[in-house]
């Protein structure tokens, strides 16, 4: 879950945190989920929330799947002096992709 109020200031620049998975049509200028220079950009209107609001067609297009997952580490006594590794990931697996065995 996102530990922030909807009006949080940083969500104006990091709105991509609201969802873990986004799909957009390929655009070579859309390189970063927060848009260009998100830490120096005080305004809205850039990044995944803005790009998906444009409602561009995904049919017959190259698409980009954006996987945005943030890990919140809650420190424990046993983490000191060295924090153990935290692993995250996902796997895409087709289901009934073909109508018969290829």
mmCIF file of C-alpha atoms in Angstrom:
data_model
loop_
_atom_site.group_PDB
_atom_site.id
_atom_site.type_symbol
_atom_site.label_atom_id
_atom_site.label_comp_id
_atom_site.label_asym_id
_atom_site.label_seq_id
_atom_site.Cartn_x
_atom_site.Cartn_y
_atom_site.Cartn_z
ATOM 1 C CA UNK A 1 0.000 0.000 0.000
ATOM 2 C CA UNK A 2 0.997 3.582 -0.525
ATOM 3 C CA UNK A 3 1.649 5.242 2.820
ATOM 4 C CA UNK A 4 0.680 8.747 1.782
ATOM 5 C CA UNK A 5 -2.362 10.933 1.732
ATOM 6 C CA UNK A 6 -3.777 11.652 -1.741
ATOM 7 C CA UNK A 7 -2.822 15.330 -1.391
ATOM 8 C CA UNK A 8 0.827 14.573 -0.477
ATOM 9 C CA UNK A 9 3.202 16.976 -2.208
ATOM 10 C CA UNK A 10 5.516 14.295 -3.565
ATOM 11 C CA UNK A 11 2.624 12.522 -5.307
ATOM 12 C CA UNK A 12 2.372 15.529 -7.614
ATOM 13 C CA UNK A 13 5.706 14.444 -9.074
ATOM 14 C CA UNK A 14 5.583 10.713 -8.332
ATOM 15 C CA UNK A 15 2.024 9.808 -9.231
ATOM 16 C CA UNK A 16 3.307 6.566 -10.739
ATOM 17 C CA UNK A 17 3.464 5.219 -7.173
ATOM 18 C CA UNK A 18 -0.321 4.890 -7.118
ATOM 19 C CA UNK A 19 -0.243 1.708 -9.258
ATOM 20 C CA UNK A 20 2.248 -1.123 -9.556
ATOM 21 C CA UNK A 21 1.598 -1.871 -13.222
ATOM 22 C CA UNK A 22 1.112 0.556 -16.120
ATOM 23 C CA UNK A 23 0.935 -0.020 -19.891
ATOM 24 C CA UNK A 24 1.611 2.706 -22.449
ATOM 25 C CA UNK A 25 2.280 2.717 -26.177
ATOM 26 C CA UNK A 26 5.980 2.998 -26.960
ATOM 27 C CA UNK A 27 7.274 6.543 -27.197
ATOM 28 C CA UNK A 28 11.055 7.046 -27.278
ATOM 29 C CA UNK A 29 10.711 10.268 -25.257
ATOM 30 C CA UNK A 30 8.898 8.579 -22.360
ATOM 31 C CA UNK A 31 11.867 7.086 -20.523
ATOM 32 C CA UNK A 32 11.160 7.515 -16.818
ATOM 33 C CA UNK A 33 7.929 6.789 -14.870
ATOM 34 C CA UNK A 34 8.055 10.208 -13.199
ATOM 35 C CA UNK A 35 8.822 12.052 -16.417
ATOM 36 C CA UNK A 36 11.984 14.023 -17.074
ATOM 37 C CA UNK A 37 13.684 15.500 -14.007
ATOM 38 C CA UNK A 38 10.963 14.580 -11.445
ATOM 39 C CA UNK A 39 13.001 15.804 -8.480
ATOM 40 C CA UNK A 40 13.334 19.268 -10.068
ATOM 41 C CA UNK A 41 9.833 19.500 -11.484
ATOM 42 C CA UNK A 42 7.279 21.052 -9.098
ATOM 43 C CA UNK A 43 4.349 20.764 -11.489
ATOM 44 C CA UNK A 44 1.974 18.020 -12.543
ATOM 45 C CA UNK A 45 1.475 16.884 -16.112
ATOM 46 C CA UNK A 46 4.398 14.570 -16.713
ATOM 47 C CA UNK A 47 4.963 10.882 -16.148
ATOM 48 C CA UNK A 48 2.774 7.798 -16.192
ATOM 49 C CA UNK A 49 -0.463 9.279 -14.782
ATOM 50 C CA UNK A 50 -0.416 12.015 -17.431
ATOM 51 C CA UNK A 51 0.575 9.674 -20.259
ATOM 52 C CA UNK A 52 -2.189 7.175 -19.459
ATOM 53 C CA UNK A 53 -4.843 9.907 -19.191
ATOM 54 C CA UNK A 54 -4.265 10.625 -22.872
ATOM 55 C CA UNK A 55 -6.073 7.329 -23.584
ATOM 56 C CA UNK A 56 -3.846 6.413 -26.536
ATOM 57 C CA UNK A 57 -4.667 3.191 -28.367
ATOM 58 C CA UNK A 58 -2.577 0.103 -27.635
ATOM 59 C CA UNK A 59 -3.833 -1.887 -30.621
ATOM 60 C CA UNK A 60 -1.233 -2.673 -33.285
ATOM 61 C CA UNK A 61 1.361 -0.697 -31.298
ATOM 62 C CA UNK A 62 4.566 -1.544 -29.542
ATOM 63 C CA UNK A 63 3.789 -1.290 -25.847
ATOM 64 C CA UNK A 64 5.793 -0.637 -22.712
ATOM 65 C CA UNK A 65 4.920 -2.423 -19.486
ATOM 66 C CA UNK A 66 5.983 -0.322 -16.506
ATOM 67 C CA UNK A 67 6.481 -2.257 -13.275
ATOM 68 C CA UNK A 68 6.663 0.206 -10.389
ATOM 69 C CA UNK A 69 7.083 -1.452 -7.044
ATOM 70 C CA UNK A 70 8.444 0.280 -3.998
ATOM 71 C CA UNK A 71 9.773 -1.619 -1.045
ATOM 72 C CA UNK A 72 9.316 -0.043 2.354
ATOM 73 C CA UNK A 73 11.901 -1.443 4.710
ATOM 74 C CA UNK A 74 10.906 -1.457 8.350
ATOM 75 C CA UNK A 75 14.193 -1.719 10.287
ATOM 76 C CA UNK A 76 14.606 -4.485 12.844
ATOM 77 C CA UNK A 77 17.238 -4.951 15.536
ATOM 78 C CA UNK A 78 18.771 -7.862 13.638
ATOM 79 C CA UNK A 79 19.381 -5.611 10.588
ATOM 80 C CA UNK A 80 22.231 -3.821 12.350
ATOM 81 C CA UNK A 81 25.052 -3.398 11.344
ATOM 82 C CA UNK A 82 24.343 -4.912 7.922
ATOM 83 C CA UNK A 83 20.945 -4.846 6.261
ATOM 84 C CA UNK A 84 20.039 -8.127 4.572
ATOM 85 C CA UNK A 85 18.995 -8.146 0.925
ATOM 86 C CA UNK A 86 15.371 -7.603 0.011
ATOM 87 C CA UNK A 87 14.218 -9.197 -3.234
ATOM 88 C CA UNK A 88 11.227 -8.156 -5.307
ATOM 89 C CA UNK A 89 10.080 -9.203 -8.744
ATOM 90 C CA UNK A 90 7.313 -10.523 -10.908
ATOM 91 C CA UNK A 91 6.788 -13.038 -13.688
ATOM 92 C CA UNK A 92 4.585 -12.833 -16.754
ATOM 93 C CA UNK A 93 3.207 -16.193 -17.786
ATOM 94 C CA UNK A 94 0.721 -16.646 -20.633
ATOM 95 C CA UNK A 95 -2.490 -18.527 -19.932
ATOM 96 C CA UNK A 96 -4.542 -19.907 -22.825
ATOM 97 C CA UNK A 97 -2.485 -17.828 -25.238
ATOM 98 C CA UNK A 98 -2.973 -20.305 -28.093
ATOM 99 C CA UNK A 99 -6.188 -22.112 -29.026
ATOM 100 C CA UNK A 100 -4.174 -25.390 -29.366
ATOM 101 C CA UNK A 101 -0.690 -26.693 -28.754
ATOM 102 C CA UNK A 102 1.746 -25.128 -31.235
#
